[in-house]
Short mmCIF file of C-alpha atoms in Angstrom, two decimals:
data_model
loop_
_atom_site.label_atom_id
_atom_site.label_comp_id
_atom_site.label_asym_id
_atom_site.label_seq_id
_atom_site.Cartn_x
_atom_site.Cartn_y
_atom_site.Cartn_z
CA UNK A 1 112.18 88.69 103.99
CA UNK A 2 110.27 91.79 104.21
CA UNK A 3 111.49 94.56 102.72
CA UNK A 4 109.96 98.19 101.87
CA UNK A 5 112.01 100.67 98.28
CA UNK A 6 111.13 103.42 97.46
CA UNK A 7 112.91 103.89 94.16
CA UNK A 8 113.67 108.59 94.63
CA UNK A 9 116.43 109.07 96.83
CA UNK A 10 114.64 113.09 95.67
CA UNK A 11 112.39 114.66 93.81
CA UNK A 12 112.13 117.94 93.07
CA UNK A 13 108.58 119.47 91.82
CA UNK A 14 107.22 122.94 90.98
CA UNK A 15 105.12 124.72 93.33
CA UNK A 16 101.60 123.70 92.88
CA UNK A 17 103.02 121.01 90.72
CA UNK A 18 101.05 117.78 91.36
CA UNK A 19 103.28 115.23 93.28
CA UNK A 20 103.54 111.26 93.37
CA UNK A 21 105.78 108.91 95.56
CA UNK A 22 106.68 105.53 94.98
CA UNK A 23 106.78 102.60 97.69
CA UNK A 24 106.91 99.04 96.71
CA UNK A 25 106.91 96.25 99.29
CA UNK A 26 107.85 92.97 99.77
CA UNK A 27 105.59 90.88 102.11
CA UNK A 28 104.14 87.27 102.39
CA UNK A 29 101.74 88.65 104.70
CA UNK A 30 98.95 90.95 104.21
CA UNK A 31 100.22 94.79 105.09
CA UNK A 32 99.96 97.18 106.76
CA UNK A 33 101.27 100.21 105.14
CA UNK A 34 102.09 103.61 105.96
CA UNK A 35 102.88 106.85 105.09
CA UNK A 36 105.23 109.45 107.12
CA UNK A 37 106.49 112.64 107.20
CA UNK A 38 109.41 113.89 107.97
CA UNK A 39 109.64 118.26 109.06
CA UNK A 40 113.70 119.33 109.17
CA UNK A 41 114.54 118.88 112.79
CA UNK A 42 110.91 117.27 113.19
CA UNK A 43 110.39 113.80 113.92
CA UNK A 44 107.99 112.04 112.22
CA UNK A 45 104.64 112.63 111.80
CA UNK A 46 101.69 110.27 110.29
CA UNK A 47 100.72 111.18 107.38
CA UNK A 48 97.87 107.66 106.35
CA UNK A 49 98.42 104.52 106.57
CA UNK A 50 96.16 101.43 105.17
CA UNK A 51 94.64 98.02 106.31
CA UNK A 52 91.17 96.67 105.25
CA UNK A 53 89.21 98.28 102.86
CA UNK A 54 88.36 101.12 100.14
CA UNK A 55 92.04 101.17 98.62
CA UNK A 56 92.68 104.72 98.37
CA UNK A 57 93.59 106.63 101.51
CA UNK A 58 92.92 109.91 102.68
CA UNK A 59 95.67 111.57 104.74
CA UNK A 60 96.07 114.48 106.73
CA UNK A 61 97.15 117.46 104.61
CA UNK A 62 95.31 116.69 101.41
CA UNK A 63 97.85 113.27 100.70
CA UNK A 64 96.17 110.05 99.46
CA UNK A 65 97.59 106.83 98.94
CA UNK A 66 96.18 103.93 96.65
CA UNK A 67 97.44 100.47 97.79
CA UNK A 68 97.73 98.17 95.02
CA UNK A 69 98.25 94.41 96.31
CA UNK A 70 98.64 92.96 92.23
CA UNK A 71 101.77 95.78 92.31
CA UNK A 72 102.89 95.61 95.54
CA UNK A 73 102.74 99.37 95.67
CA UNK A 74 101.47 101.78 98.09
CA UNK A 75 101.87 105.25 96.14
CA UNK A 76 101.82 108.47 97.52
CA UNK A 77 99.92 111.31 95.11
CA UNK A 78 99.14 114.97 96.28
CA UNK A 79 97.90 116.98 93.37
CA UNK A 80 99.29 120.11 94.62
CA UNK A 81 102.00 120.86 96.33
CA UNK A 82 102.61 123.20 98.38
CA UNK A 83 106.62 124.73 99.43
CA UNK A 84 105.88 124.02 103.05
CA UNK A 85 105.21 119.80 102.20
CA UNK A 86 108.75 120.18 101.00
CA UNK A 87 109.73 117.41 103.69
CA UNK A 88 111.61 113.57 103.79
CA UNK A 89 108.68 111.33 103.37
CA UNK A 90 109.47 107.26 104.72
CA UNK A 91 107.33 104.35 103.48
CA UNK A 92 106.44 101.86 105.61
CA UNK A 93 104.82 98.22 105.91
CA UNK A 94 104.82 95.74 109.11
CA UNK A 95 101.99 92.40 109.40
CA UNK A 96 100.76 90.63 112.13
CA UNK A 97 102.87 87.47 111.83
CA UNK A 98 106.41 90.34 112.50
CA UNK A 99 105.19 91.21 116.08
CA UNK A 100 104.62 95.21 116.48
CA UNK A 101 107.50 96.31 114.30
CA UNK A 102 107.75 98.49 110.99
CA UNK A 103 109.88 98.04 108.23
CA UNK A 104 110.93 101.58 106.92
CA UNK A 105 112.04 102.25 103.48
CA UNK A 106 114.89 104.47 102.35
CA UNK A 107 112.44 107.55 102.36
CA UNK A 108 112.15 110.26 99.64
CA UNK A 109 113.29 113.59 100.28
CA UNK A 110 111.00 116.08 98.67
CA UNK A 111 112.38 119.38 96.76
CA UNK A 112 109.19 122.82 96.02
CA UNK A 113 111.46 125.46 93.53
CA UNK A 114 108.46 127.91 93.54
CA UNK B 1 98.15 115.40 121.85
CA UNK B 2 100.12 112.65 122.60
CA UNK B 3 104.17 113.77 123.38
CA UNK B 4 106.81 111.68 123.09
CA UNK B 5 110.36 113.60 124.17
CA UNK B 6 114.41 112.44 124.13
CA UNK B 7 116.40 113.57 127.11
CA UNK B 8 119.08 115.87 124.66
CA UNK B 9 118.84 117.11 120.91
CA UNK B 10 122.79 117.01 120.50
CA UNK B 11 124.79 114.22 122.40
CA UNK B 12 129.25 114.60 121.84
CA UNK B 13 130.08 111.31 123.20
CA UNK B 14 134.55 109.81 123.13
CA UNK B 15 134.43 106.47 121.93
CA UNK B 16 134.08 103.71 124.68
CA UNK B 17 131.64 106.21 126.48
CA UNK B 18 128.96 104.60 127.86
CA UNK B 19 125.64 106.46 127.02
CA UNK B 20 122.66 105.95 128.16
CA UNK B 21 119.86 108.51 125.29
CA UNK B 22 116.20 109.39 127.24
CA UNK B 23 112.71 108.60 126.24
CA UNK B 24 109.43 109.49 127.72
CA UNK B 25 106.31 108.50 126.33
CA UNK B 26 102.64 110.71 128.17
CA UNK B 27 100.27 108.62 127.13
CA UNK B 28 100.06 105.45 128.37
CA UNK B 29 100.69 103.34 125.56
CA UNK B 30 101.98 99.84 125.94
CA UNK B 31 104.54 99.95 123.08
CA UNK B 32 108.24 102.24 122.18
CA UNK B 33 110.69 102.00 120.05
CA UNK B 34 114.02 102.23 119.15
CA UNK B 35 115.65 103.57 115.94
CA UNK B 36 118.47 104.87 114.19
CA UNK B 37 118.02 107.66 111.23
CA UNK B 38 121.22 107.03 108.67
CA UNK B 39 121.45 108.59 105.39
CA UNK B 40 119.63 106.42 102.55
CA UNK B 41 119.26 103.81 105.08
CA UNK B 42 116.08 106.04 106.73
CA UNK B 43 114.93 104.48 110.01
CA UNK B 44 116.27 101.26 111.49
CA UNK B 45 114.36 99.23 114.31
CA UNK B 46 117.15 98.70 117.40
CA UNK B 47 115.19 97.03 120.16
CA UNK B 48 111.06 97.40 121.28
CA UNK B 49 109.34 96.81 124.10
CA UNK B 50 105.81 95.62 124.09
CA UNK B 51 105.52 95.82 128.24
CA UNK B 52 107.11 97.10 130.71
CA UNK B 53 110.44 94.71 131.54
CA UNK B 54 109.86 93.30 128.42
CA UNK B 55 111.80 93.80 125.47
CA UNK B 56 112.68 92.05 122.00
CA UNK B 57 115.50 93.01 119.61
CA UNK B 58 114.71 94.67 116.39
CA UNK B 59 116.68 94.66 113.00
CA UNK B 60 120.17 95.99 114.89
CA UNK B 61 120.74 95.60 118.54
CA UNK B 62 124.35 94.30 118.69
CA UNK B 63 126.29 97.41 120.81
CA UNK B 64 123.27 98.42 121.87
CA UNK B 65 120.77 97.19 125.78
CA UNK B 66 117.84 99.28 126.84
CA UNK B 67 116.07 98.97 129.67
CA UNK B 68 112.42 99.67 131.10
CA UNK B 69 110.83 100.21 134.67
CA UNK B 70 108.07 102.21 134.23
CA UNK B 71 105.70 101.99 131.80
CA UNK B 72 106.81 106.04 130.29
CA UNK B 73 110.03 105.12 129.85
CA UNK B 74 112.16 103.28 127.50
CA UNK B 75 116.46 103.71 127.41
CA UNK B 76 119.06 102.80 125.46
CA UNK B 77 121.96 102.37 126.12
CA UNK B 78 125.43 102.08 124.45
CA UNK B 79 127.31 100.96 127.03
CA UNK B 80 130.44 101.49 124.83
CA UNK B 81 130.31 104.27 122.27
CA UNK B 82 131.73 104.11 119.51
CA UNK B 83 132.38 106.31 115.85
CA UNK B 84 130.11 104.59 113.98
CA UNK B 85 127.55 104.45 116.40
CA UNK B 86 127.47 108.82 114.95
CA UNK B 87 123.77 108.99 114.18
CA UNK B 88 120.19 109.93 114.86
CA UNK B 89 117.99 108.14 116.65
CA UNK B 90 115.15 108.06 118.10
CA UNK B 91 112.38 107.09 119.49
CA UNK B 92 107.87 106.49 119.16
CA UNK B 93 105.63 105.02 121.46
CA UNK B 94 102.08 102.86 120.13
CA UNK B 95 99.21 102.77 121.63
CA UNK B 96 99.09 98.68 120.90
CA UNK B 97 98.46 96.47 118.27
CA UNK B 98 100.42 96.92 114.44
CA UNK B 99 97.44 98.94 112.91
CA UNK B 100 97.93 101.82 115.47
CA UNK B 101 100.15 105.14 114.96
CA UNK B 102 103.39 105.36 116.19
CA UNK B 103 104.30 108.37 117.78
CA UNK B 104 108.00 109.71 116.86
CA UNK B 105 110.22 111.99 119.34
CA UNK B 106 112.24 114.45 117.62
CA UNK B 107 115.26 112.33 118.09
CA UNK B 108 119.03 112.62 119.48
CA UNK B 109 121.55 113.89 117.40
CA UNK B 110 124.58 112.01 119.20
CA UNK B 111 128.42 112.51 117.49
CA UNK B 112 130.65 109.70 118.71
CA UNK B 113 134.11 110.62 118.60
#
């Protein structure tokens, strides 16, 4: 069965510091990988996605993520965090074999301290 | 810009009531989805639809049903609401394939008393 693990429930970083949010998946197929962000009181917004090609993908708001097949990981990074990045971040995985469905991780809540 | 709207931001219902949650998208998307979001559990798929009058069960369909009579509208129905259905409900739509972005509505916070 497909599953997605986000090991960190909460992360606190200082404004201006770098950020890495972890995502590990368990899939028997070639995965389609997504990172979404949910700001307080908002719906989810796509940050970036990967399904083929260069394993380092760039997204909106200065975020990037790297697909590492050998580690079954798709970690999200940002070199310098801004206070407005405080939100909940979700990793999601899909595969053609499972139709158009995505499986979401439990989410990581990011707090930014000034 | 894609817009997904949900009929209510907050809803309070009593146990046993029939509850309708409505979702409308304005981009002619084929796929529509209903999720529930609970702290520590992330988003879990309840039902999705890939065409008018077509639906498939997600991971947690028990206690829910759906209706898609028009392409732009996807309704989630709680036949007899229970307290364990208190949650945030998110609707999403996407154009077609697995690689297409899902666009989310703002959510409905449902409380069942």
